[in-house]
Amino acid sequence: EDKVVQSPLSLVVHEGDTVTLNCSYEVTNFRSLLWYKQEKKAPTFLFMLTSSGIEKKSGRLSSILDKKELSSILNITATQTGDSAIYLCAAMGANSKLTFGKGITLSVRP
Amino acid sequence: GAGVSQSPRYKVAKRGQDVALRCDPISGHVSLFWYQQALGQGPEFLTYFQNEAQLDKSGLPSDRFFAERPEGSVSTLKIQRTQQEDSAVYLCATMKPLSGKISYEQYFGPGTRLTVT
């Protein structure tokens, strides 16, 4: 059975801190790894990673995939209160089906 | 429209009632997915369409759940004889057209929050 595990499950930091969110996966016919940010609504797309070792960057957020270790990390530097959300990791397998982790709840305190 | 839309946004149903949840995909998106998200959990796959063909329904939790996409655009998820454990947010996601690329990102609608009382 396909599985995605995220850690830690929750995290509290202060504004300006840097955080690293972890994701590991076991998915048959793996195609790509996606990160989403979820506030009080639907997940919004952050990154899609297909190749190992190539960092994707968007502002203060960056992410990288390690296909050998079957894992990915999402880094957020200089955190802001607006970064408070649930961060979901999903692995895409056969039929483009996404298997999600439970999510990491990030709280950024002023 | 610019994004995936879903209706209704909120639905309260009495146990035993049938409900129908609608998803309007991004224009031209071939692939459409339904997910169920319980409180405090990540979304869980229910079913997948490519155009009007339902290619995978392995995630539907019981035969009370039925999905269709008759013309390859709008999709409806129907739940018959709702039960309290069906209470969740139902998310629809669509994906760009097929091409030589290995995969595309999925874009989510706002979801329908179903509460069964």
mmCIF file with all atom_site columns, C-alpha atoms in Angstrom:
data_model
loop_
_atom_site.group_PDB
_atom_site.id
_atom_site.type_symbol
_atom_site.label_atom_id
_atom_site.label_alt_id
_atom_site.label_comp_id
_atom_site.label_asym_id
_atom_site.label_entity_id
_atom_site.label_seq_id
_atom_site.pdbx_PDB_ins_code
_atom_site.Cartn_x
_atom_site.Cartn_y
_atom_site.Cartn_z
_atom_site.occupancy
_atom_site.B_iso_or_equiv
_atom_site.pdbx_formal_charge
_atom_site.auth_seq_id
_atom_site.auth_comp_id
_atom_site.auth_asym_id
_atom_site.auth_atom_id
_atom_site.pdbx_PDB_model_num
ATOM 1   C CA . GLU A 1 1   ? 0.000   0.000  0.000   1.00 0.00 ? 1   GLU A CA 1
ATOM 2   C CA . ASP A 1 2   ? 1.298   3.469  -0.908  1.00 0.00 ? 2   ASP A CA 1
ATOM 3   C CA . LYS A 1 3   ? 2.361   5.535  2.085   1.00 0.00 ? 3   LYS A CA 1
ATOM 4   C CA . VAL A 1 4   ? 3.620   9.058  2.807   1.00 0.00 ? 4   VAL A CA 1
ATOM 5   C CA . VAL A 1 5   ? 4.923   10.064 6.232   1.00 0.00 ? 5   VAL A CA 1
ATOM 6   C CA . GLN A 1 6   ? 5.606   13.639 7.292   1.00 0.00 ? 6   GLN A CA 1
ATOM 7   C CA . SER A 1 7   ? 7.523   14.917 10.279  1.00 0.00 ? 7   SER A CA 1
ATOM 8   C CA . PRO A 1 8   ? 7.296   16.597 12.634  1.00 0.00 ? 8   PRO A CA 1
ATOM 9   C CA . LEU A 1 9   ? 3.499   16.594 12.924  1.00 0.00 ? 9   LEU A CA 1
ATOM 10  C CA . SER A 1 10  ? 3.538   20.101 14.335  1.00 0.00 ? 10  SER A CA 1
ATOM 11  C CA . LEU A 1 11  ? 6.025   22.868 14.861  1.00 0.00 ? 11  LEU A CA 1
ATOM 12  C CA . VAL A 1 12  ? 5.989   26.222 16.660  1.00 0.00 ? 12  VAL A CA 1
ATOM 13  C CA . VAL A 1 13  ? 8.623   28.803 15.757  1.00 0.00 ? 13  VAL A CA 1
ATOM 14  C CA . HIS A 1 14  ? 9.179   32.535 16.058  1.00 0.00 ? 14  HIS A CA 1
ATOM 15  C CA . GLU A 1 15  ? 9.193   34.994 13.186  1.00 0.00 ? 15  GLU A CA 1
ATOM 16  C CA . GLY A 1 16  ? 12.550  35.019 11.451  1.00 0.00 ? 16  GLY A CA 1
ATOM 17  C CA . ASP A 1 17  ? 13.386  31.392 12.240  1.00 0.00 ? 17  ASP A CA 1
ATOM 18  C CA . THR A 1 18  ? 14.215  28.865 9.520   1.00 0.00 ? 18  THR A CA 1
ATOM 19  C CA . VAL A 1 19  ? 12.256  25.599 9.409   1.00 0.00 ? 19  VAL A CA 1
ATOM 20  C CA . THR A 1 20  ? 12.744  22.285 7.654   1.00 0.00 ? 20  THR A CA 1
ATOM 21  C CA . LEU A 1 21  ? 9.762   20.037 7.006   1.00 0.00 ? 21  LEU A CA 1
ATOM 22  C CA . ASN A 1 22  ? 10.345  16.372 6.184   1.00 0.00 ? 22  ASN A CA 1
ATOM 23  C CA . CYS A 1 23  ? 8.510   13.928 3.943   1.00 0.00 ? 23  CYS A CA 1
ATOM 24  C CA . SER A 1 24  ? 9.242   10.284 3.160   1.00 0.00 ? 24  SER A CA 1
ATOM 25  C CA . TYR A 1 25  ? 7.324   8.120  0.723   1.00 0.00 ? 25  TYR A CA 1
ATOM 26  C CA . GLU A 1 26  ? 6.769   4.560  -0.444  1.00 0.00 ? 26  GLU A CA 1
ATOM 27  C CA . VAL A 1 27  ? 4.755   4.690  -3.651  1.00 0.00 ? 27  VAL A CA 1
ATOM 28  C CA . THR A 1 28  ? 4.493   2.215  -6.498  1.00 0.00 ? 28  THR A CA 1
ATOM 29  C CA . ASN A 1 29  ? 5.352   3.675  -9.912  1.00 0.00 ? 29  ASN A CA 1
ATOM 30  C CA . PHE A 1 30  ? 6.499   6.933  -8.346  1.00 0.00 ? 30  PHE A CA 1
ATOM 31  C CA . ARG A 1 31  ? 6.307   9.893  -10.731 1.00 0.00 ? 31  ARG A CA 1
ATOM 32  C CA . SER A 1 32  ? 6.717   13.052 -8.664  1.00 0.00 ? 32  SER A CA 1
ATOM 33  C CA . LEU A 1 33  ? 6.520   14.619 -5.223  1.00 0.00 ? 33  LEU A CA 1
ATOM 34  C CA . LEU A 1 34  ? 4.300   17.618 -4.562  1.00 0.00 ? 34  LEU A CA 1
ATOM 35  C CA . TRP A 1 35  ? 4.118   20.095 -1.706  1.00 0.00 ? 35  TRP A CA 1
ATOM 36  C CA . TYR A 1 36  ? 0.953   22.024 -0.875  1.00 0.00 ? 36  TYR A CA 1
ATOM 37  C CA . LYS A 1 37  ? 0.102   24.725 1.669   1.00 0.00 ? 37  LYS A CA 1
ATOM 38  C CA . GLN A 1 38  ? -3.312  24.468 3.296   1.00 0.00 ? 38  GLN A CA 1
ATOM 39  C CA . GLU A 1 39  ? -4.900  27.232 5.302   1.00 0.00 ? 39  GLU A CA 1
ATOM 40  C CA . LYS A 1 40  ? -8.603  27.171 6.072   1.00 0.00 ? 40  LYS A CA 1
ATOM 41  C CA . LYS A 1 41  ? -9.464  26.080 2.570   1.00 0.00 ? 41  LYS A CA 1
ATOM 42  C CA . ALA A 1 42  ? -8.212  23.864 -0.258  1.00 0.00 ? 42  ALA A CA 1
ATOM 43  C CA . PRO A 1 43  ? -4.529  23.003 -0.652  1.00 0.00 ? 43  PRO A CA 1
ATOM 44  C CA . THR A 1 44  ? -2.607  25.488 -2.787  1.00 0.00 ? 44  THR A CA 1
ATOM 45  C CA . PHE A 1 45  ? 0.226   24.199 -4.911  1.00 0.00 ? 45  PHE A CA 1
ATOM 46  C CA . LEU A 1 46  ? 3.809   25.036 -3.911  1.00 0.00 ? 46  LEU A CA 1
ATOM 47  C CA . PHE A 1 47  ? 6.236   22.727 -5.719  1.00 0.00 ? 47  PHE A CA 1
ATOM 48  C CA . MET A 1 48  ? 6.400   19.635 -7.875  1.00 0.00 ? 48  MET A CA 1
ATOM 49  C CA . LEU A 1 49  ? 9.659   17.677 -7.814  1.00 0.00 ? 49  LEU A CA 1
ATOM 50  C CA . THR A 1 50  ? 10.491  15.016 -10.357 1.00 0.00 ? 50  THR A CA 1
ATOM 51  C CA . SER A 1 51  ? 14.284  14.872 -10.470 1.00 0.00 ? 51  SER A CA 1
ATOM 52  C CA . SER A 1 52  ? 16.538  14.045 -7.573  1.00 0.00 ? 52  SER A CA 1
ATOM 53  C CA . GLY A 1 53  ? 18.949  16.660 -6.227  1.00 0.00 ? 53  GLY A CA 1
ATOM 54  C CA . ILE A 1 54  ? 17.570  19.677 -8.073  1.00 0.00 ? 54  ILE A CA 1
ATOM 55  C CA . GLU A 1 55  ? 16.405  22.379 -5.696  1.00 0.00 ? 55  GLU A CA 1
ATOM 56  C CA . LYS A 1 56  ? 13.258  24.290 -6.527  1.00 0.00 ? 56  LYS A CA 1
ATOM 57  C CA . LYS A 1 57  ? 12.950  27.766 -5.069  1.00 0.00 ? 57  LYS A CA 1
ATOM 58  C CA . SER A 1 58  ? 10.174  30.288 -4.700  1.00 0.00 ? 58  SER A CA 1
ATOM 59  C CA . GLY A 1 59  ? 10.990  33.309 -2.571  1.00 0.00 ? 59  GLY A CA 1
ATOM 60  C CA . ARG A 1 60  ? 11.736  32.114 0.963   1.00 0.00 ? 60  ARG A CA 1
ATOM 61  C CA . LEU A 1 61  ? 10.584  28.570 0.219   1.00 0.00 ? 61  LEU A CA 1
ATOM 62  C CA . SER A 1 62  ? 12.712  25.849 -1.322  1.00 0.00 ? 62  SER A CA 1
ATOM 63  C CA . SER A 1 63  ? 12.407  22.116 -1.741  1.00 0.00 ? 63  SER A CA 1
ATOM 64  C CA . ILE A 1 64  ? 14.489  19.187 -2.886  1.00 0.00 ? 64  ILE A CA 1
ATOM 65  C CA . LEU A 1 65  ? 13.872  15.521 -3.660  1.00 0.00 ? 65  LEU A CA 1
ATOM 66  C CA . ASP A 1 66  ? 16.140  12.592 -2.803  1.00 0.00 ? 66  ASP A CA 1
ATOM 67  C CA . LYS A 1 67  ? 14.980  9.570  -4.798  1.00 0.00 ? 67  LYS A CA 1
ATOM 68  C CA . LYS A 1 68  ? 17.637  7.325  -3.271  1.00 0.00 ? 68  LYS A CA 1
ATOM 69  C CA . GLU A 1 69  ? 16.360  8.036  0.242   1.00 0.00 ? 69  GLU A CA 1
ATOM 70  C CA . LEU A 1 70  ? 12.715  8.290  -0.942  1.00 0.00 ? 70  LEU A CA 1
ATOM 71  C CA . SER A 1 71  ? 12.366  11.620 0.776   1.00 0.00 ? 71  SER A CA 1
ATOM 72  C CA . SER A 1 72  ? 11.957  15.336 0.327   1.00 0.00 ? 72  SER A CA 1
ATOM 73  C CA . ILE A 1 73  ? 12.372  18.429 2.453   1.00 0.00 ? 73  ILE A CA 1
ATOM 74  C CA . LEU A 1 74  ? 10.674  21.812 2.356   1.00 0.00 ? 74  LEU A CA 1
ATOM 75  C CA . ASN A 1 75  ? 12.653  24.719 3.791   1.00 0.00 ? 75  ASN A CA 1
ATOM 76  C CA . ILE A 1 76  ? 11.218  28.054 4.802   1.00 0.00 ? 76  ILE A CA 1
ATOM 77  C CA . THR A 1 77  ? 13.667  30.808 5.711   1.00 0.00 ? 77  THR A CA 1
ATOM 78  C CA . ALA A 1 78  ? 12.916  34.026 7.625   1.00 0.00 ? 78  ALA A CA 1
ATOM 79  C CA . THR A 1 79  ? 9.477   32.738 8.579   1.00 0.00 ? 79  THR A CA 1
ATOM 80  C CA . GLN A 1 80  ? 6.547   35.139 8.848   1.00 0.00 ? 80  GLN A CA 1
ATOM 81  C CA . THR A 1 81  ? 3.202   34.801 10.624  1.00 0.00 ? 81  THR A CA 1
ATOM 82  C CA . GLY A 1 82  ? 1.583   34.348 7.209   1.00 0.00 ? 82  GLY A CA 1
ATOM 83  C CA . ASP A 1 83  ? 3.496   31.107 6.805   1.00 0.00 ? 83  ASP A CA 1
ATOM 84  C CA . SER A 1 84  ? 1.333   29.555 9.541   1.00 0.00 ? 84  SER A CA 1
ATOM 85  C CA . ALA A 1 85  ? -0.550  26.737 7.833   1.00 0.00 ? 85  ALA A CA 1
ATOM 86  C CA . ILE A 1 86  ? -0.632  22.994 7.302   1.00 0.00 ? 86  ILE A CA 1
ATOM 87  C CA . TYR A 1 87  ? 1.998   21.827 4.830   1.00 0.00 ? 87  TYR A CA 1
ATOM 88  C CA . LEU A 1 88  ? 1.016   18.724 2.898   1.00 0.00 ? 88  LEU A CA 1
ATOM 89  C CA . CYS A 1 89  ? 3.362   16.438 1.028   1.00 0.00 ? 89  CYS A CA 1
ATOM 90  C CA . ALA A 1 90  ? 1.950   14.131 -1.662  1.00 0.00 ? 90  ALA A CA 1
ATOM 91  C CA . ALA A 1 91  ? 3.553   11.479 -3.822  1.00 0.00 ? 91  ALA A CA 1
ATOM 92  C CA . MET A 1 92  ? 2.177   10.911 -7.313  1.00 0.00 ? 92  MET A CA 1
ATOM 93  C CA . GLY A 1 93  ? 2.018   7.301  -8.457  1.00 0.00 ? 93  GLY A CA 1
ATOM 94  C CA . ALA A 1 94  ? 0.209   5.314  -11.094 1.00 0.00 ? 94  ALA A CA 1
ATOM 95  C CA . ASN A 1 95  ? -2.733  7.039  -12.806 1.00 0.00 ? 95  ASN A CA 1
ATOM 96  C CA . SER A 1 96  ? -1.397  10.333 -11.368 1.00 0.00 ? 96  SER A CA 1
ATOM 97  C CA . LYS A 1 97  ? -3.043  9.423  -8.074  1.00 0.00 ? 97  LYS A CA 1
ATOM 98  C CA . LEU A 1 98  ? -1.759  11.455 -5.121  1.00 0.00 ? 98  LEU A CA 1
ATOM 99  C CA . THR A 1 99  ? -1.072  9.821  -1.772  1.00 0.00 ? 99  THR A CA 1
ATOM 100 C CA . PHE A 1 100 ? -0.910  12.480 0.935   1.00 0.00 ? 100 PHE A CA 1
ATOM 101 C CA . GLY A 1 101 ? 0.790   12.572 4.288   1.00 0.00 ? 101 GLY A CA 1
ATOM 102 C CA . LYS A 1 102 ? -1.118  13.790 7.339   1.00 0.00 ? 102 LYS A CA 1
ATOM 103 C CA . GLY A 1 103 ? 0.408   17.220 7.063   1.00 0.00 ? 103 GLY A CA 1
ATOM 104 C CA . ILE A 1 104 ? 2.671   19.333 9.260   1.00 0.00 ? 104 ILE A CA 1
ATOM 105 C CA . THR A 1 105 ? 1.028   22.124 11.246  1.00 0.00 ? 105 THR A CA 1
ATOM 106 C CA . LEU A 1 106 ? 3.373   25.106 11.347  1.00 0.00 ? 106 LEU A CA 1
ATOM 107 C CA . SER A 1 107 ? 2.667   27.971 13.747  1.00 0.00 ? 107 SER A CA 1
ATOM 108 C CA . VAL A 1 108 ? 4.796   31.090 13.459  1.00 0.00 ? 108 VAL A CA 1
ATOM 109 C CA . ARG A 1 109 ? 4.602   33.344 16.515  1.00 0.00 ? 109 ARG A CA 1
ATOM 110 C CA . PRO A 1 110 ? 5.298   37.092 16.241  1.00 0.00 ? 110 PRO A CA 1
ATOM 111 C CA . GLY B 2 1   ? -13.497 30.237 -14.817 1.00 0.00 ? 1   GLY B CA 1
ATOM 112 C CA . ALA B 2 2   ? -9.953  30.650 -13.639 1.00 0.00 ? 2   ALA B CA 1
ATOM 113 C CA . GLY B 2 3   ? -9.902  27.790 -11.160 1.00 0.00 ? 3   GLY B CA 1
ATOM 114 C CA . VAL B 2 4   ? -11.664 24.645 -10.029 1.00 0.00 ? 4   VAL B CA 1
ATOM 115 C CA . SER B 2 5   ? -15.047 25.382 -8.492  1.00 0.00 ? 5   SER B CA 1
ATOM 116 C CA . GLN B 2 6   ? -17.174 23.184 -6.267  1.00 0.00 ? 6   GLN B CA 1
ATOM 117 C CA . SER B 2 7   ? -20.735 23.423 -5.025  1.00 0.00 ? 7   SER B CA 1
ATOM 118 C CA . PRO B 2 8   ? -22.237 23.544 -2.574  1.00 0.00 ? 8   PRO B CA 1
ATOM 119 C CA . ARG B 2 9   ? -19.474 24.827 -0.306  1.00 0.00 ? 9   ARG B CA 1
ATOM 120 C CA . TYR B 2 10  ? -21.282 23.519 2.766   1.00 0.00 ? 10  TYR B CA 1
ATOM 121 C CA . LYS B 2 11  ? -23.867 20.785 3.078   1.00 0.00 ? 11  LYS B CA 1
ATOM 122 C CA . VAL B 2 12  ? -25.654 19.527 6.151   1.00 0.00 ? 12  VAL B CA 1
ATOM 123 C CA . ALA B 2 13  ? -27.469 16.242 5.632   1.00 0.00 ? 13  ALA B CA 1
ATOM 124 C CA . LYS B 2 14  ? -29.513 14.114 7.960   1.00 0.00 ? 14  LYS B CA 1
ATOM 125 C CA . ARG B 2 15  ? -28.344 10.536 8.319   1.00 0.00 ? 15  ARG B CA 1
ATOM 126 C CA . GLY B 2 16  ? -29.862 8.451  5.559   1.00 0.00 ? 16  GLY B CA 1
ATOM 127 C CA . GLN B 2 17  ? -30.246 11.329 3.115   1.00 0.00 ? 17  GLN B CA 1
ATOM 128 C CA . ASP B 2 18  ? -28.642 11.265 -0.354  1.00 0.00 ? 18  ASP B CA 1
ATOM 129 C CA . VAL B 2 19  ? -26.284 14.094 -1.378  1.00 0.00 ? 19  VAL B CA 1
ATOM 130 C CA . ALA B 2 20  ? -24.716 15.215 -4.648  1.00 0.00 ? 20  ALA B CA 1
ATOM 131 C CA . LEU B 2 21  ? -21.530 17.251 -4.782  1.00 0.00 ? 21  LEU B CA 1
ATOM 132 C CA . ARG B 2 22  ? -20.498 19.049 -7.942  1.00 0.00 ? 22  ARG B CA 1
ATOM 133 C CA . CYS B 2 23  ? -17.086 19.877 -9.394  1.00 0.00 ? 23  CYS B CA 1
ATOM 134 C CA . ASP B 2 24  ? -16.447 22.248 -12.303 1.00 0.00 ? 24  ASP B CA 1
ATOM 135 C CA . PRO B 2 25  ? -12.884 21.712 -13.553 1.00 0.00 ? 25  PRO B CA 1
ATOM 136 C CA . ILE B 2 26  ? -10.482 24.178 -15.110 1.00 0.00 ? 26  ILE B CA 1
ATOM 137 C CA . SER B 2 27  ? -11.405 24.393 -18.787 1.00 0.00 ? 27  SER B CA 1
ATOM 138 C CA . GLY B 2 28  ? -9.558  21.820 -20.847 1.00 0.00 ? 28  GLY B CA 1
ATOM 139 C CA . HIS B 2 29  ? -8.252  19.804 -17.891 1.00 0.00 ? 29  HIS B CA 1
ATOM 140 C CA . VAL B 2 30  ? -8.513  16.180 -18.907 1.00 0.00 ? 30  VAL B CA 1
ATOM 141 C CA . SER B 2 31  ? -7.934  14.540 -15.560 1.00 0.00 ? 31  SER B CA 1
ATOM 142 C CA . LEU B 2 32  ? -10.195 14.975 -12.544 1.00 0.00 ? 32  LEU B CA 1
ATOM 143 C CA . PHE B 2 33  ? -9.758  13.540 -9.050  1.00 0.00 ? 33  PHE B CA 1
ATOM 144 C CA . TRP B 2 34  ? -11.961 13.361 -5.954  1.00 0.00 ? 34  TRP B CA 1
ATOM 145 C CA . TYR B 2 35  ? -10.430 13.277 -2.471  1.00 0.00 ? 35  TYR B CA 1
ATOM 146 C CA . GLN B 2 36  ? -11.929 13.008 0.998   1.00 0.00 ? 36  GLN B CA 1
ATOM 147 C CA . GLN B 2 37  ? -10.295 14.947 3.843   1.00 0.00 ? 37  GLN B CA 1
ATOM 148 C CA . ALA B 2 38  ? -11.300 14.118 7.399   1.00 0.00 ? 38  ALA B CA 1
ATOM 149 C CA . LEU B 2 39  ? -10.511 16.569 10.180  1.00 0.00 ? 39  LEU B CA 1
ATOM 150 C CA . GLY B 2 40  ? -6.808  16.596 11.022  1.00 0.00 ? 40  GLY B CA 1
ATOM 151 C CA . GLN B 2 41  ? -5.870  14.295 8.153   1.00 0.00 ? 41  GLN B CA 1
ATOM 152 C CA . GLY B 2 42  ? -4.407  14.709 4.701   1.00 0.00 ? 42  GLY B CA 1
ATOM 153 C CA . PRO B 2 43  ? -6.707  14.232 1.691   1.00 0.00 ? 43  PRO B CA 1
ATOM 154 C CA . GLU B 2 44  ? -7.374  10.614 0.712   1.00 0.00 ? 44  GLU B CA 1
ATOM 155 C CA . PHE B 2 45  ? -7.910  9.542  -2.876  1.00 0.00 ? 45  PHE B CA 1
ATOM 156 C CA . LEU B 2 46  ? -11.413 8.453  -3.848  1.00 0.00 ? 46  LEU B CA 1
ATOM 157 C CA . THR B 2 47  ? -11.598 8.225  -7.631  1.00 0.00 ? 47  THR B CA 1
ATOM 158 C CA . TYR B 2 48  ? -10.055 9.439  -10.911 1.00 0.00 ? 48  TYR B CA 1
ATOM 159 C CA . PHE B 2 49  ? -11.415 10.327 -14.354 1.00 0.00 ? 49  PHE B CA 1
ATOM 160 C CA . GLN B 2 50  ? -9.653  10.871 -17.608 1.00 0.00 ? 50  GLN B CA 1
ATOM 161 C CA . ASN B 2 51  ? -12.185 12.691 -19.741 1.00 0.00 ? 51  ASN B CA 1
ATOM 162 C CA . GLU B 2 52  ? -15.447 10.774 -19.157 1.00 0.00 ? 52  GLU B CA 1
ATOM 163 C CA . ALA B 2 53  ? -13.759 7.476  -18.313 1.00 0.00 ? 53  ALA B CA 1
ATOM 164 C CA . GLN B 2 54  ? -13.501 6.535  -14.659 1.00 0.00 ? 54  GLN B CA 1
ATOM 165 C CA . LEU B 2 55  ? -10.093 4.852  -14.605 1.00 0.00 ? 55  LEU B CA 1
ATOM 166 C CA . ASP B 2 56  ? -9.698  4.244  -10.899 1.00 0.00 ? 56  ASP B CA 1
ATOM 167 C CA . LYS B 2 57  ? -12.347 4.037  -8.198  1.00 0.00 ? 57  LYS B CA 1
ATOM 168 C CA . SER B 2 58  ? -10.323 2.043  -5.721  1.00 0.00 ? 58  SER B CA 1
ATOM 169 C CA . GLY B 2 59  ? -10.597 4.712  -3.016  1.00 0.00 ? 59  GLY B CA 1
ATOM 170 C CA . LEU B 2 60  ? -14.389 4.851  -2.823  1.00 0.00 ? 60  LEU B CA 1
ATOM 171 C CA . PRO B 2 61  ? -15.124 3.622  0.719   1.00 0.00 ? 61  PRO B CA 1
ATOM 172 C CA . SER B 2 62  ? -18.354 1.776  -0.043  1.00 0.00 ? 62  SER B CA 1
ATOM 173 C CA . ASP B 2 63  ? -20.942 1.171  -2.730  1.00 0.00 ? 63  ASP B CA 1
ATOM 174 C CA . ARG B 2 64  ? -22.890 4.120  -1.335  1.00 0.00 ? 64  ARG B CA 1
ATOM 175 C CA . PHE B 2 65  ? -20.360 6.351  -3.087  1.00 0.00 ? 65  PHE B CA 1
ATOM 176 C CA . PHE B 2 66  ? -20.728 6.932  -6.808  1.00 0.00 ? 66  PHE B CA 1
ATOM 177 C CA . ALA B 2 67  ? -19.014 9.408  -9.150  1.00 0.00 ? 67  ALA B CA 1
ATOM 178 C CA . GLU B 2 68  ? -19.671 10.346 -12.742 1.00 0.00 ? 68  GLU B CA 1
ATOM 179 C CA . ARG B 2 69  ? -18.373 12.696 -15.409 1.00 0.00 ? 69  ARG B CA 1
ATOM 180 C CA . PRO B 2 70  ? -20.656 11.997 -18.342 1.00 0.00 ? 70  PRO B CA 1
ATOM 181 C CA . GLU B 2 71  ? -19.381 14.601 -20.792 1.00 0.00 ? 71  GLU B CA 1
ATOM 182 C CA . GLY B 2 72  ? -15.801 14.741 -19.653 1.00 0.00 ? 72  GLY B CA 1
ATOM 183 C CA . SER B 2 73  ? -16.150 18.110 -17.929 1.00 0.00 ? 73  SER B CA 1
ATOM 184 C CA . VAL B 2 74  ? -18.343 18.600 -14.817 1.00 0.00 ? 74  VAL B CA 1
ATOM 185 C CA . SER B 2 75  ? -18.232 15.771 -12.315 1.00 0.00 ? 75  SER B CA 1
ATOM 186 C CA . THR B 2 76  ? -20.665 14.781 -9.581  1.00 0.00 ? 76  THR B CA 1
ATOM 187 C CA . LEU B 2 77  ? -19.890 12.747 -6.484  1.00 0.00 ? 77  LEU B CA 1
ATOM 188 C CA . LYS B 2 78  ? -23.014 11.163 -5.052  1.00 0.00 ? 78  LYS B CA 1
ATOM 189 C CA . ILE B 2 79  ? -23.301 9.654  -1.606  1.00 0.00 ? 79  ILE B CA 1
ATOM 190 C CA . GLN B 2 80  ? -26.383 7.587  -0.885  1.00 0.00 ? 80  GLN B CA 1
ATOM 191 C CA . ARG B 2 81  ? -27.856 6.954  2.576   1.00 0.00 ? 81  ARG B CA 1
ATOM 192 C CA . THR B 2 82  ? -25.273 9.209  4.249   1.00 0.00 ? 82  THR B CA 1
ATOM 193 C CA . GLN B 2 83  ? -23.787 8.166  7.574   1.00 0.00 ? 83  GLN B CA 1
ATOM 194 C CA . GLN B 2 84  ? -21.999 10.188 10.229  1.00 0.00 ? 84  GLN B CA 1
ATOM 195 C CA . GLU B 2 85  ? -18.602 8.821  9.210   1.00 0.00 ? 85  GLU B CA 1
ATOM 196 C CA . ASP B 2 86  ? -19.111 10.432 5.776   1.00 0.00 ? 86  ASP B CA 1
ATOM 197 C CA . SER B 2 87  ? -18.666 13.861 7.402   1.00 0.00 ? 87  SER B CA 1
ATOM 198 C CA . ALA B 2 88  ? -15.567 15.364 5.809   1.00 0.00 ? 88  ALA B CA 1
ATOM 199 C CA . VAL B 2 89  ? -14.398 17.896 3.253   1.00 0.00 ? 89  VAL B CA 1
ATOM 200 C CA . TYR B 2 90  ? -14.668 16.544 -0.290  1.00 0.00 ? 90  TYR B CA 1
ATOM 201 C CA . LEU B 2 91  ? -12.033 18.011 -2.580  1.00 0.00 ? 91  LEU B CA 1
ATOM 202 C CA . CYS B 2 92  ? -11.940 17.962 -6.346  1.00 0.00 ? 92  CYS B CA 1
ATOM 203 C CA . ALA B 2 93  ? -8.647  18.420 -8.198  1.00 0.00 ? 93  ALA B CA 1
ATOM 204 C CA . THR B 2 94  ? -7.915  18.688 -11.892 1.00 0.00 ? 94  THR B CA 1
ATOM 205 C CA . MET B 2 95  ? -4.785  18.316 -13.930 1.00 0.00 ? 95  MET B CA 1
ATOM 206 C CA . LYS B 2 96  ? -3.508  19.667 -17.240 1.00 0.00 ? 96  LYS B CA 1
ATOM 207 C CA . PRO B 2 97  ? -3.865  17.820 -20.544 1.00 0.00 ? 97  PRO B CA 1
ATOM 208 C CA . LEU B 2 98  ? -1.745  14.792 -21.339 1.00 0.00 ? 98  LEU B CA 1
ATOM 209 C CA . SER B 2 99  ? 1.510   15.359 -23.146 1.00 0.00 ? 99  SER B CA 1
ATOM 210 C CA . GLY B 2 100 ? 5.039   14.055 -23.114 1.00 0.00 ? 100 GLY B CA 1
ATOM 211 C CA . LYS B 2 101 ? 5.666   15.400 -19.611 1.00 0.00 ? 101 LYS B CA 1
ATOM 212 C CA . ILE B 2 102 ? 5.929   12.831 -16.841 1.00 0.00 ? 102 ILE B CA 1
ATOM 213 C CA . SER B 2 103 ? 3.401   14.559 -14.622 1.00 0.00 ? 103 SER B CA 1
ATOM 214 C CA . TYR B 2 104 ? 1.617   17.786 -13.909 1.00 0.00 ? 104 TYR B CA 1
ATOM 215 C CA . GLU B 2 105 ? 0.573   19.515 -10.746 1.00 0.00 ? 105 GLU B CA 1
ATOM 216 C CA . GLN B 2 106 ? -3.004  19.049 -9.548  1.00 0.00 ? 106 GLN B CA 1
ATOM 217 C CA . TYR B 2 107 ? -5.071  22.119 -8.749  1.00 0.00 ? 107 TYR B CA 1
ATOM 218 C CA . PHE B 2 108 ? -7.682  21.873 -6.028  1.00 0.00 ? 108 PHE B CA 1
ATOM 219 C CA . GLY B 2 109 ? -11.120 23.373 -5.711  1.00 0.00 ? 109 GLY B CA 1
ATOM 220 C CA . PRO B 2 110 ? -12.308 24.973 -2.448  1.00 0.00 ? 110 PRO B CA 1
ATOM 221 C CA . GLY B 2 111 ? -14.014 21.764 -1.330  1.00 0.00 ? 111 GLY B CA 1
ATOM 222 C CA . THR B 2 112 ? -17.460 20.891 -0.022  1.00 0.00 ? 112 THR B CA 1
ATOM 223 C CA . ARG B 2 113 ? -17.726 20.481 3.738   1.00 0.00 ? 113 ARG B CA 1
ATOM 224 C CA . LEU B 2 114 ? -20.293 17.764 4.389   1.00 0.00 ? 114 LEU B CA 1
ATOM 225 C CA . THR B 2 115 ? -21.735 17.371 7.876   1.00 0.00 ? 115 THR B CA 1
ATOM 226 C CA . VAL B 2 116 ? -24.027 14.425 8.514   1.00 0.00 ? 116 VAL B CA 1
ATOM 227 C CA . THR B 2 117 ? -26.181 14.789 11.609  1.00 0.00 ? 117 THR B CA 1
#
